[in-house]
PDB file of C-alpha atoms and ligand atoms in Angstrom:
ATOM      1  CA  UNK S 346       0.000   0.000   0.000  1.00  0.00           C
ATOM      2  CA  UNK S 347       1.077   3.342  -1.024  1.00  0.00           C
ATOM      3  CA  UNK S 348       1.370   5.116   2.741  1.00  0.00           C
ATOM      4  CA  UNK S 349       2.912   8.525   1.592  1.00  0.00           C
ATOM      5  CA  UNK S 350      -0.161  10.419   1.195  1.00  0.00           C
ATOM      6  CA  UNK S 351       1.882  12.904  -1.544  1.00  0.00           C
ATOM      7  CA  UNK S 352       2.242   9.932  -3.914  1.00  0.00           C
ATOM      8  CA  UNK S 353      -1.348   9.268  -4.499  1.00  0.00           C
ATOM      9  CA  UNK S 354      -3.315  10.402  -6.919  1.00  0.00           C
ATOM     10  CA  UNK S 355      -5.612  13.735  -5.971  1.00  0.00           C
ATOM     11  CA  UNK S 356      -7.885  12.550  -8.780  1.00  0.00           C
ATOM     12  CA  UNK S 357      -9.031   9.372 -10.137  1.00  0.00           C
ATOM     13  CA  UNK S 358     -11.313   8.973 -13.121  1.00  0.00           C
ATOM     14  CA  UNK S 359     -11.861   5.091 -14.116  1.00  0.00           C
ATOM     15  CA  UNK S 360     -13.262   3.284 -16.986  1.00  0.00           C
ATOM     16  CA  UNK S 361     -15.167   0.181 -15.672  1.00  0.00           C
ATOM     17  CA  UNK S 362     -15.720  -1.905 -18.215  1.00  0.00           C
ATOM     18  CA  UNK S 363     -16.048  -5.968 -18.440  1.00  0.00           C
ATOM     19  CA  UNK S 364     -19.567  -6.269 -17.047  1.00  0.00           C
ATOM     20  CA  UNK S 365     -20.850  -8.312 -20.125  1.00  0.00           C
ATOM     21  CA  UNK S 366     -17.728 -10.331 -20.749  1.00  0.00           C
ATOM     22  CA  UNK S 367     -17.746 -11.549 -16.704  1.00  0.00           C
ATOM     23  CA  UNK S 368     -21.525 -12.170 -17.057  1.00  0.00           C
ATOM     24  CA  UNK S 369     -21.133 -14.309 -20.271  1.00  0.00           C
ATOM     25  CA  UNK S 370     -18.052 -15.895 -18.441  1.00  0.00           C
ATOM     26  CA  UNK S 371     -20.568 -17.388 -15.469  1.00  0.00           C
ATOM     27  CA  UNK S 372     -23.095 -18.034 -17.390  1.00  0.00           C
ATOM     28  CA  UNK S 373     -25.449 -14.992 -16.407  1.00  0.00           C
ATOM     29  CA  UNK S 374     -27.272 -12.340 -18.609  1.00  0.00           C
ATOM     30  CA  UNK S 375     -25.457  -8.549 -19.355  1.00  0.00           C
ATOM     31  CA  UNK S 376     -27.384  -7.104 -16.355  1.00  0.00           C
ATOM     32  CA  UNK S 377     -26.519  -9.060 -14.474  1.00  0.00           C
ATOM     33  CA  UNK S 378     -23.185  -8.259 -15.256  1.00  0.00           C
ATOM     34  CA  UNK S 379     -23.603  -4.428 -14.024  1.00  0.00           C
ATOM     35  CA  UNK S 380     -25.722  -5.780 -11.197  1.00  0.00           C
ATOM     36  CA  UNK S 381     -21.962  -7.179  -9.851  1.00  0.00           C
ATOM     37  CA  UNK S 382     -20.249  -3.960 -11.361  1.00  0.00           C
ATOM     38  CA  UNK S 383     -22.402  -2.081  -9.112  1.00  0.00           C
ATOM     39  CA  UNK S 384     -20.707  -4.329  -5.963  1.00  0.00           C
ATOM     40  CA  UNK S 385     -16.963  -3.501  -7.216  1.00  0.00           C
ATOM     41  CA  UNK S 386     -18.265   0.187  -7.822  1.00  0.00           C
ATOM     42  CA  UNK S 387     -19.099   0.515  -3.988  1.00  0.00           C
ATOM     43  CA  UNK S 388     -15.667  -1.135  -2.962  1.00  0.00           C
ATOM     44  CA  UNK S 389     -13.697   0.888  -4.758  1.00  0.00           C
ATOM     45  CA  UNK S 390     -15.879   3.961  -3.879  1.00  0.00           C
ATOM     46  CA  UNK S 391     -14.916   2.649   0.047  1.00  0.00           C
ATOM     47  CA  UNK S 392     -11.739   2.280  -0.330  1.00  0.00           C
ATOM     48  CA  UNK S 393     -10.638   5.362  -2.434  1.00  0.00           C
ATOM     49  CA  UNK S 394     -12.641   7.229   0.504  1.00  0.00           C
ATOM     50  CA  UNK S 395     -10.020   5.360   2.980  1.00  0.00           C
ATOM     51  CA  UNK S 396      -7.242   5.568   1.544  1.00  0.00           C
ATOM     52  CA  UNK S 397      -7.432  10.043   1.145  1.00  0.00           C
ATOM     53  CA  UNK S 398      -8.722  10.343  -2.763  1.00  0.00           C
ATOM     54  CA  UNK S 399     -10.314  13.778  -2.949  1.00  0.00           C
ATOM     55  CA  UNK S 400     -12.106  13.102  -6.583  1.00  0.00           C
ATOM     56  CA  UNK S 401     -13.259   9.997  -7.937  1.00  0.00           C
ATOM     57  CA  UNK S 402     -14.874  10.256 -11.409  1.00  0.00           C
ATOM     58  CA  UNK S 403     -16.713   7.160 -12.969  1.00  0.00           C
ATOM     59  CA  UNK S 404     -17.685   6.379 -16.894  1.00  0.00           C
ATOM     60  CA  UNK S 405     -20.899   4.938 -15.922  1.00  0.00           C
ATOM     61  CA  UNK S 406     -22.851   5.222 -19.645  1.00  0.00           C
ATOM     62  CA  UNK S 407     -21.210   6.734 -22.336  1.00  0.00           C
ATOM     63  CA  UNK S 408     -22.603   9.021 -25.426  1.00  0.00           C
ATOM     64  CA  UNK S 409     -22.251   6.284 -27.626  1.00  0.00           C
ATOM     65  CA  UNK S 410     -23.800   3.294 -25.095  1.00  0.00           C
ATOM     66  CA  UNK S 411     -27.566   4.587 -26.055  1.00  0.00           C
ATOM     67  CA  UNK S 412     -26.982   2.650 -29.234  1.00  0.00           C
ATOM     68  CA  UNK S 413     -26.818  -0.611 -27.085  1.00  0.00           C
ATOM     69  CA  UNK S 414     -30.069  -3.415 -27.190  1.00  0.00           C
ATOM     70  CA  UNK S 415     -32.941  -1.218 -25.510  1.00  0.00           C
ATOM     71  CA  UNK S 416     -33.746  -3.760 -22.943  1.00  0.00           C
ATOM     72  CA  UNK S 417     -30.271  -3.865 -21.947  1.00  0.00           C
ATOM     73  CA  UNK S 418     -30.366   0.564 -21.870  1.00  0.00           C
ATOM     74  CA  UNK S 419     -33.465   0.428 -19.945  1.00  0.00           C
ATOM     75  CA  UNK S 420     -32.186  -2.163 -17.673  1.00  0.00           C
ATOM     76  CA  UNK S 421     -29.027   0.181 -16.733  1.00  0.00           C
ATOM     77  CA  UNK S 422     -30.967   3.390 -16.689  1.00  0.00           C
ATOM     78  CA  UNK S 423     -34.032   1.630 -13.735  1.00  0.00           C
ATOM     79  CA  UNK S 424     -30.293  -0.199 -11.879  1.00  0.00           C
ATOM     80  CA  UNK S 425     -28.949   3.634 -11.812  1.00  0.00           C
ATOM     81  CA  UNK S 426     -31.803   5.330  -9.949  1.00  0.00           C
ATOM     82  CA  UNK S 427     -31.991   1.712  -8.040  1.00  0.00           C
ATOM     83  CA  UNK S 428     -28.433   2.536  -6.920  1.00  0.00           C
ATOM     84  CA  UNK S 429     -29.503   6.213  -6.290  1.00  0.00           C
ATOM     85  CA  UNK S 430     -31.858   5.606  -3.730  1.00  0.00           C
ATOM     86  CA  UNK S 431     -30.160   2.639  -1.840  1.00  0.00           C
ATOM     87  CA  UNK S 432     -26.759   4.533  -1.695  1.00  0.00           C
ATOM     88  CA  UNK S 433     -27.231   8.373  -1.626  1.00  0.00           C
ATOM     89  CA  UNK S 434     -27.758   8.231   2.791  1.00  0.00           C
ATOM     90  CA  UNK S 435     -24.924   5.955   3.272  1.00  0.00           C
ATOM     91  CA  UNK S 436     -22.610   8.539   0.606  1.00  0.00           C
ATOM     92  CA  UNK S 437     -24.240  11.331   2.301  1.00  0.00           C
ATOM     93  CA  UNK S 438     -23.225   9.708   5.799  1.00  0.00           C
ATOM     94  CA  UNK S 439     -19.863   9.306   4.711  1.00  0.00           C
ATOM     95  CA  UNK S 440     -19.335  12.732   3.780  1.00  0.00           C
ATOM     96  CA  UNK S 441     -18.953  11.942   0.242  1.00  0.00           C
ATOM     97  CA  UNK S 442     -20.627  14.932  -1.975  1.00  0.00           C
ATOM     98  CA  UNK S 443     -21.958  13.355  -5.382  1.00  0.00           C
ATOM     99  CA  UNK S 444     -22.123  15.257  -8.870  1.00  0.00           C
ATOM    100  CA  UNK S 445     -23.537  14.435 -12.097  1.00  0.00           C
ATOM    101  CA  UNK S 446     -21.922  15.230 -15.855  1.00  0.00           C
ATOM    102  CA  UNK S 447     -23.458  14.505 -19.272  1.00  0.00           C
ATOM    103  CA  UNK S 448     -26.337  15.097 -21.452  1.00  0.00           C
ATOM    104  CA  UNK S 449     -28.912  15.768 -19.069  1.00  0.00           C
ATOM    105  CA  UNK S 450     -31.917  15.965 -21.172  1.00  0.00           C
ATOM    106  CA  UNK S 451     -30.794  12.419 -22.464  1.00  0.00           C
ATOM    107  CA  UNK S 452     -31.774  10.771 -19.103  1.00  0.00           C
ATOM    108  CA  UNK S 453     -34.996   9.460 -18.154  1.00  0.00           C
ATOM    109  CA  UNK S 454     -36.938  11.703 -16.282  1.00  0.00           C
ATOM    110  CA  UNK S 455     -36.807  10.347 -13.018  1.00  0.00           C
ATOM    111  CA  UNK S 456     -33.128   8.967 -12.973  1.00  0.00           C
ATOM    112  CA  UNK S 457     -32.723  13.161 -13.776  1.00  0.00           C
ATOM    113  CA  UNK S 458     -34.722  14.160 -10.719  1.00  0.00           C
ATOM    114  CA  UNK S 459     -32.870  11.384  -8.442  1.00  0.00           C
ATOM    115  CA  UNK S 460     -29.200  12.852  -9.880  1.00  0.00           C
ATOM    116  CA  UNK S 461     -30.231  16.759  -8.826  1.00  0.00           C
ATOM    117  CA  UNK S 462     -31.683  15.806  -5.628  1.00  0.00           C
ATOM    118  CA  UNK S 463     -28.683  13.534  -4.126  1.00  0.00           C
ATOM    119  CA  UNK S 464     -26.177  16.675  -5.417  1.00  0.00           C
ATOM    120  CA  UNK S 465     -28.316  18.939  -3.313  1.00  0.00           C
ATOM    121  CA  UNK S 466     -28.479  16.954  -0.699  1.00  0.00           C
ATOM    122  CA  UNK S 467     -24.354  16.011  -0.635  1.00  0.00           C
ATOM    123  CA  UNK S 468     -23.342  19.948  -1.770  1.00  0.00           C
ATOM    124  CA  UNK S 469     -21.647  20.571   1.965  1.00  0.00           C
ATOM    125  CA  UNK S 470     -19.796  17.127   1.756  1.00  0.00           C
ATOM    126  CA  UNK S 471     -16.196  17.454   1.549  1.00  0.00           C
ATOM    127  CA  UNK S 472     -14.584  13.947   2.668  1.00  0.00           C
ATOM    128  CA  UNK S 473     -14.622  12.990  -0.978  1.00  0.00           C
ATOM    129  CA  UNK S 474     -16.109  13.945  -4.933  1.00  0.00           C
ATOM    130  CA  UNK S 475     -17.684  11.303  -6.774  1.00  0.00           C
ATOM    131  CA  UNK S 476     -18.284  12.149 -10.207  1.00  0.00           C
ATOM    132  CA  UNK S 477     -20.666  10.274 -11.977  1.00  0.00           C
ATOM    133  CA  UNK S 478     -20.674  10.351 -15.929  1.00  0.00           C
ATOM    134  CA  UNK S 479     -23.499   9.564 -17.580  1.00  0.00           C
ATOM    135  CA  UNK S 480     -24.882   9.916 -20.958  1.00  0.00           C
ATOM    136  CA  UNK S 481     -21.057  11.496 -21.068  1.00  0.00           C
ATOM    137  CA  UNK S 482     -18.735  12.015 -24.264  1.00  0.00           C
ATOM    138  CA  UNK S 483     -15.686  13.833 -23.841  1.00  0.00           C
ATOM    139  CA  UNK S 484     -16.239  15.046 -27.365  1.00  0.00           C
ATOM    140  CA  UNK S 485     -20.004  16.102 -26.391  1.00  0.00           C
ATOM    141  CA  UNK S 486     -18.162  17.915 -23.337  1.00  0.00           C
ATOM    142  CA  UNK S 487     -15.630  20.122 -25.811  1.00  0.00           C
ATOM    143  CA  UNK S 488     -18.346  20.433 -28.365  1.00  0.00           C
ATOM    144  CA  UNK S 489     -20.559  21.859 -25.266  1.00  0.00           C
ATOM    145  CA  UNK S 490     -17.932  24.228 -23.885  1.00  0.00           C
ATOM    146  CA  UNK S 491     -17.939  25.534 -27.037  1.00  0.00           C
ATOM    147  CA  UNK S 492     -21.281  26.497 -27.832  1.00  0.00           C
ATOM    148  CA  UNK S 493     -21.382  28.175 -24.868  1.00  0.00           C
ATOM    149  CA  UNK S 494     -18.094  30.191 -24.878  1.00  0.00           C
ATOM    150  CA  UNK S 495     -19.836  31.330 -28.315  1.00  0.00           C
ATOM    151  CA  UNK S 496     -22.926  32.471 -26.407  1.00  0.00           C
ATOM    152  CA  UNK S 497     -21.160  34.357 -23.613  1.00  0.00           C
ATOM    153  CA  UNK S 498     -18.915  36.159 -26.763  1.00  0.00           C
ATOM    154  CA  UNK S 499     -22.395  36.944 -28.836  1.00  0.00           C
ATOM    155  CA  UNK S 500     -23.997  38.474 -25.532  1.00  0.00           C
ATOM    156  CA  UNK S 501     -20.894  40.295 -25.002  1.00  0.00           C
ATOM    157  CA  UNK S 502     -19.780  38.950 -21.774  1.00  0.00           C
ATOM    158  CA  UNK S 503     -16.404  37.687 -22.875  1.00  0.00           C
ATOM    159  CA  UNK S 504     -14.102  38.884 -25.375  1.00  0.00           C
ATOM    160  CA  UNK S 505     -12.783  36.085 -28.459  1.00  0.00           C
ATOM    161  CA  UNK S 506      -9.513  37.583 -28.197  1.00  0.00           C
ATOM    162  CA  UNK S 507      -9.038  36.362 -24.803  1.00  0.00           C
ATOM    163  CA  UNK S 508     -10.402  33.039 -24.891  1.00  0.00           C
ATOM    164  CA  UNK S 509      -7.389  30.423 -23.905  1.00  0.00           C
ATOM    165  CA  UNK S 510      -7.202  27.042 -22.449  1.00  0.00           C
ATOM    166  CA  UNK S 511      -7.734  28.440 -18.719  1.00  0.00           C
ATOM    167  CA  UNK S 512     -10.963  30.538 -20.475  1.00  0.00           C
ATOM    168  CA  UNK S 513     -12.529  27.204 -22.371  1.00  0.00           C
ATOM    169  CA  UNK S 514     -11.952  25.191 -19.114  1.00  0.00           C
ATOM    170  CA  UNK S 515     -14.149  27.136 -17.068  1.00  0.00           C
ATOM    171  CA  UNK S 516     -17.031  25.854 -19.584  1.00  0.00           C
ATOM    172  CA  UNK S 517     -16.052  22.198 -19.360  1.00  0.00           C
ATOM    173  CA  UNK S 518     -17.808  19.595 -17.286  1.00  0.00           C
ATOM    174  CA  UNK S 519     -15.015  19.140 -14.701  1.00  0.00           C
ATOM    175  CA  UNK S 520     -14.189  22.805 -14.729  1.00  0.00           C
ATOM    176  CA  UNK S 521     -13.910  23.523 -11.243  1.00  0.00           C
ATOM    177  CA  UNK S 522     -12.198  20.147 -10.510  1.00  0.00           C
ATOM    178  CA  UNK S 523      -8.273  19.590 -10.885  1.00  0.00           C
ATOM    179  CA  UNK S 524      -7.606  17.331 -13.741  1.00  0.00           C
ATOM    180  CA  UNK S 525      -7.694  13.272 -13.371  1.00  0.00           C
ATOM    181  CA  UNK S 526      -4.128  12.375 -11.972  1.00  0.00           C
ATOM    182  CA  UNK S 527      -4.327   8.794 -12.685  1.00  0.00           C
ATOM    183  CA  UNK S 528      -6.873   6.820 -15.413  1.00  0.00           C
ATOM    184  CA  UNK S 529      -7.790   3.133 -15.011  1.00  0.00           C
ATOM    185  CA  UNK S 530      -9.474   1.420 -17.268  1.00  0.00           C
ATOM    186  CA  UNK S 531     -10.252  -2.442 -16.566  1.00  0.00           C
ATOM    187  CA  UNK S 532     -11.351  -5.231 -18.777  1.00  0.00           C
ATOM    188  CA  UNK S 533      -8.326  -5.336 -21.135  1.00  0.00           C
ATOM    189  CA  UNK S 534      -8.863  -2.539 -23.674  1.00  0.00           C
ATOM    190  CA  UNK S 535      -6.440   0.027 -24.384  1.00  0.00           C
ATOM    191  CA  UNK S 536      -7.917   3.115 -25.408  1.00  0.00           C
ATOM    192  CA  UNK S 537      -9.927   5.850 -23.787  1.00  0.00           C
ATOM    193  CA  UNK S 538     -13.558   5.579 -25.878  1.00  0.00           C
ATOM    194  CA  UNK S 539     -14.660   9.131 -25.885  1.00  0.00           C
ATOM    195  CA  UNK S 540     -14.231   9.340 -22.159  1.00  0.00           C
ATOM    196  CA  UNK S 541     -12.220  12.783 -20.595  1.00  0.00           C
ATOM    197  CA  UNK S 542     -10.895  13.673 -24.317  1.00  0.00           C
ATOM    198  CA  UNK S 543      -9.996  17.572 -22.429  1.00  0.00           C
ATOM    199  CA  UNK S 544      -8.970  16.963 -19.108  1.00  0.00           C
ATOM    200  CA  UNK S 545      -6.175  14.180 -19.212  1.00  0.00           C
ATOM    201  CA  UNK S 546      -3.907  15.641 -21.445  1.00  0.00           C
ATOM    202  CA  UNK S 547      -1.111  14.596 -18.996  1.00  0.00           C
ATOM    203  CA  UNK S 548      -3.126  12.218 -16.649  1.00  0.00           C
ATOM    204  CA  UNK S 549      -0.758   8.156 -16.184  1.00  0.00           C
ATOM    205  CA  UNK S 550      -2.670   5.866 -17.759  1.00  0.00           C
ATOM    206  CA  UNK S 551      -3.443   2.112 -16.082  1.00  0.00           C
ATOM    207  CA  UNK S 552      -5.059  -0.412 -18.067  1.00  0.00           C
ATOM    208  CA  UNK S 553      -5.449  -4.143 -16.713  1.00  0.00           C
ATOM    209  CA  UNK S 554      -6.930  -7.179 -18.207  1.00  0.00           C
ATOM    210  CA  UNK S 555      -9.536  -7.652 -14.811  1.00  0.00           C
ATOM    211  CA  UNK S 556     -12.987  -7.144 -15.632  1.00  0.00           C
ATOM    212  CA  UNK S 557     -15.013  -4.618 -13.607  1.00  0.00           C
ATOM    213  CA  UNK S 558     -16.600  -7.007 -11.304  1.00  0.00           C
ATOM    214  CA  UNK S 559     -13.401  -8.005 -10.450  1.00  0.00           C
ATOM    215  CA  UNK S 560     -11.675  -5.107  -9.787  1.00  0.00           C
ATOM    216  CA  UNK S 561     -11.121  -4.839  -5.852  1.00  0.00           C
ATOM    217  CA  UNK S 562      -9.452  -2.973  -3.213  1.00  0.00           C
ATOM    218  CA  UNK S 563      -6.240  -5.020  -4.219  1.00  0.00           C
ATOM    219  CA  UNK S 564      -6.504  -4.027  -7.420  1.00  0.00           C
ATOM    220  CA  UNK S 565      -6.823  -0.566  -6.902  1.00  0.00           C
ATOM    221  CA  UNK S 566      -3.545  -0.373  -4.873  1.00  0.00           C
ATOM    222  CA  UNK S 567      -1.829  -1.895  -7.025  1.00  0.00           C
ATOM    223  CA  UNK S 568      -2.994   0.780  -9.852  1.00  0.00           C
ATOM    224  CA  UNK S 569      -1.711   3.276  -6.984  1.00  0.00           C
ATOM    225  CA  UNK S 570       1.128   1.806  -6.495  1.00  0.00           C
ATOM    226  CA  UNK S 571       1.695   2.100 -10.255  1.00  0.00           C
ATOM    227  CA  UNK S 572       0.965   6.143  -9.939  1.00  0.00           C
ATOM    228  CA  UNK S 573       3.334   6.340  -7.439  1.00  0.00           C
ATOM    229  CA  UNK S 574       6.563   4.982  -9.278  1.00  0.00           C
ATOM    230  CA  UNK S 575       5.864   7.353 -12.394  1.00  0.00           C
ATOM    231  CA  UNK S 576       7.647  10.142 -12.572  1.00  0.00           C
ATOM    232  CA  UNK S 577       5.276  13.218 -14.033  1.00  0.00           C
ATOM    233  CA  UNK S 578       7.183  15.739 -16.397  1.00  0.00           C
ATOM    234  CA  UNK S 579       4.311  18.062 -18.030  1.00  0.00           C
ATOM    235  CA  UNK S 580       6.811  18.677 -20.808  1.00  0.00           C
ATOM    236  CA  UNK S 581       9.927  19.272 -19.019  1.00  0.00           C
ATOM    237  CA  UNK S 582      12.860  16.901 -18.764  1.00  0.00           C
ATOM    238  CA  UNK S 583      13.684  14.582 -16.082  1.00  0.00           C
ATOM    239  CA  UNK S 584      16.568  16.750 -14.679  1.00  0.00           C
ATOM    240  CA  UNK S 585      14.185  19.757 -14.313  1.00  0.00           C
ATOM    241  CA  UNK S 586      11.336  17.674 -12.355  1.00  0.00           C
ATOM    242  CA  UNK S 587      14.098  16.451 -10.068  1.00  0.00           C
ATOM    243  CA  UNK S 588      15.803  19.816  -9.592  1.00  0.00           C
ATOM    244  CA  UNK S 589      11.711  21.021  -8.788  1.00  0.00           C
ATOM    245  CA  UNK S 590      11.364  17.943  -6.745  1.00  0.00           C
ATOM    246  CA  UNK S 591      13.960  18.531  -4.183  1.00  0.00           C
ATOM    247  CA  UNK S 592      13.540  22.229  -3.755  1.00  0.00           C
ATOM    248  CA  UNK S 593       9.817  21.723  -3.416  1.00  0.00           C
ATOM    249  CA  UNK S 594       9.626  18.769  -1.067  1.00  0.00           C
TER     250      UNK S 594
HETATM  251  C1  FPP K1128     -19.085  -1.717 -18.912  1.00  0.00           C
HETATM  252  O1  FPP K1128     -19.275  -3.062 -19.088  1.00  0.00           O
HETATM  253  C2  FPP K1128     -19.946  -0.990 -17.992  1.00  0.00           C
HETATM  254  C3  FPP K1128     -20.982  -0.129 -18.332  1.00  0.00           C
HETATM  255  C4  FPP K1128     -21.507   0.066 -19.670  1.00  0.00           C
HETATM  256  C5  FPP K1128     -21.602   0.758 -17.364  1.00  0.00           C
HETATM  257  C6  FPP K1128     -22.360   0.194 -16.241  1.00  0.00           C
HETATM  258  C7  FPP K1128     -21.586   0.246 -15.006  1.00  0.00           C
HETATM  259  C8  FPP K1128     -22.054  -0.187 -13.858  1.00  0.00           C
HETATM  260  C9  FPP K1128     -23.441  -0.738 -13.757  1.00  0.00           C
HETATM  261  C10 FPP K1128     -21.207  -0.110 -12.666  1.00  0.00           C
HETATM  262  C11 FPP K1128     -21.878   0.633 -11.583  1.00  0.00           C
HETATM  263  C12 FPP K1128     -22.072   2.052 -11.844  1.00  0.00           C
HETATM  264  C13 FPP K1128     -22.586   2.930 -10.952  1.00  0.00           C
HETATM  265  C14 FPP K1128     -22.735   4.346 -11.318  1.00  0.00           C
HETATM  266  C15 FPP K1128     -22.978   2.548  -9.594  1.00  0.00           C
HETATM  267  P1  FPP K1128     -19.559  -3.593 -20.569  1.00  0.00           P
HETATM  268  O2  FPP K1128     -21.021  -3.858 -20.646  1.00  0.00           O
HETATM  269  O3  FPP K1128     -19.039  -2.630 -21.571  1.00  0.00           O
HETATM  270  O4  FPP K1128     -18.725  -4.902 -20.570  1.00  0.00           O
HETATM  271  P2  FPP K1128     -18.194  -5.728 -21.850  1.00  0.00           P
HETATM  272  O5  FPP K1128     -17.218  -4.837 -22.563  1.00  0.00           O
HETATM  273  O6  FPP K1128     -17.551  -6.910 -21.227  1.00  0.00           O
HETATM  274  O7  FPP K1128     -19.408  -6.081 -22.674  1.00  0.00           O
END
C-alpha cells in the first residue's frame, strides 16, 4: 500500500468496463453483469474514501452506449436510480458529496430528478467527490464548452480575443475540478472511448486485463502503487522535475 499520502493520486477517473464479458463468463445475462459492477463500484468507492482520494470520477454510460439493445439501456438506466436511492444516505453519511456530468436531457426523467436531488443533498460534503458520468462524451463535453463560450462572446460577456485554455476550461464539465491524476481502465482494452478527451492531457494511464466485477481494493492499490513509481514531467525533462522535486519537497 502506497502510505505517503503525496504519492497518491488527488484525482481518479476510471473506466469500468467488463460487465458483459464476466456475465457471459458465469453463465449470467449482461445485467446481471452491471448488477456485480455495481458491488466492485461501492468497494472501490470505500476504499478510495479510505485511503485520502479527494475526486473519484466514474464512466458509468457513455454518449455512444444509447446505441446498445434497448432492454439492456433500460435495464441500466431503472439499476442507476436503483443505486440512487439505496446509496445516496450511506454517501451522504460518509461525507462523500456526489455530482452528475453529461447530457442531461438524455436521461430518463426520473433517474434526472434522483441525480439533482442527491447533489443537493451532498453539496456541503467534503470527505470525498464522486463524479458520476453519464450519458457522457468527452467530445459532447468540448463540443458543449464551445457552444457556450460562443454564447457568452455573442452576448458580449467575454471577449474572443481572450479566450485560452484556462478561459474554455471554465465551460467544461469538470471545470472547477483539478484534472484526473491517474486513469484506469479495466477489462483489457487500451484506449480511452470518448471518455475525458480535455482533461487528461497529462493524466498516467493504467489499463489491466480484470474485468469490472473483479476489480477490488487489491486491485486498486496496485494501480496506486503504479501512480506512485511514475515520474510526471508536463513537458519538461527529467533533470528539471528532479531539480523542482527537491527544492519543493
Ligand atoms: C461496462 O461493461 C460498464 C458499463 C456500460 C456501465 C455500467 C456500469 C455499472 C453498472 C457499474 C456501476 C455504476 C454505478 C454508477 C454505480 P460492458 O457492458 O461494456 O462490458 P463488456 O465490454 O464486457 O461487454
Amino acid at each position: 500500500m502506497v502510505e505517503d499520502k503525496r504519492q497518491l493520486p488527488r484525482h481518479i477517473a476510471i473506466i469500468m468496463d467488463g460487465n458483459g464479458r464476466w456475465a457471459r463468463q458465469n453463465g449470467r445475462r449482461r445485467i446481471a453483469g452491471h448488477r456485480a459492477g455495481v458491488t466492485a463500484t461501492r468497494t472501490v468507492v470505500e476504499t478510495c474514501a479510505d485511503r485520502g482520494i479527494d475526486i473519484l470520477t466514474l464512466f458509468a454510460f457513455s454518449s455512444e452506449n444509447w446505441k446498445r439493445p434497448p432492454d439492456e439501456v433500460t435495464g441500466l438506466m431503472s439499476l442507476f436510480v436503483e443505486v440512487l436511492r439505496n446509496e445516496v444516505d450511506s454517501l451522504h453519511e460518509n461525507g462523500v458529496r456526489l455530482n452528475f456530468i453529461g447530457d442531461r436531457d438524455q436521461l430518463p426523467r426520473g433517474l434526472r430528478l434522483g441525480l439533482g436531488e442527491a447533489e443537493q443533498k451532498t453539496i456541503g460534503n467534503e470527505r470525498m467527490q464522486l463524479v458520476l458520468a453519464l450519458a457522457y462524451g468527452g467530445r459532447w463535453d468540448i463540443v458543449q464548452a464551445a457552444q457556450r463560450v460562443a454564447v457568452a462572446v455573442s452576448k458580449g460577456e467575454l471577449d474572443a480575443n481572450t479566450v485560452d485554455e484556462a478561459a474554455l476550461n471554465k465551460y467544461m464539465s469538470l471545470g472547477g475540478i483539478p484534472d484526473p491524476d491517474l486513469l484506469i481502465r479495466t477489462g483489457g482494452e487500451r484506449r480511452i472511448s470518448n471518455f475525458l478527451l480535455w482533461d487528461i492531457a497529462y493524466t498516467e494511464l493504467y489499463f489491466t486485463d480484470t474485468l469490472w466485477p473483479e476489480f477490488d481494493s487489491t486491485d486498486l492499490d496496485a494501480a496506486l502503487k503504479f501512480f506512485a513509481d511514475r515520474e510526471r514531467r508536463y513537458g519538461k525533462t527529467g533533470e528539471q522535475v528532479a531539480v523542482r522535486t527537491e527544492f519543493s519537497a
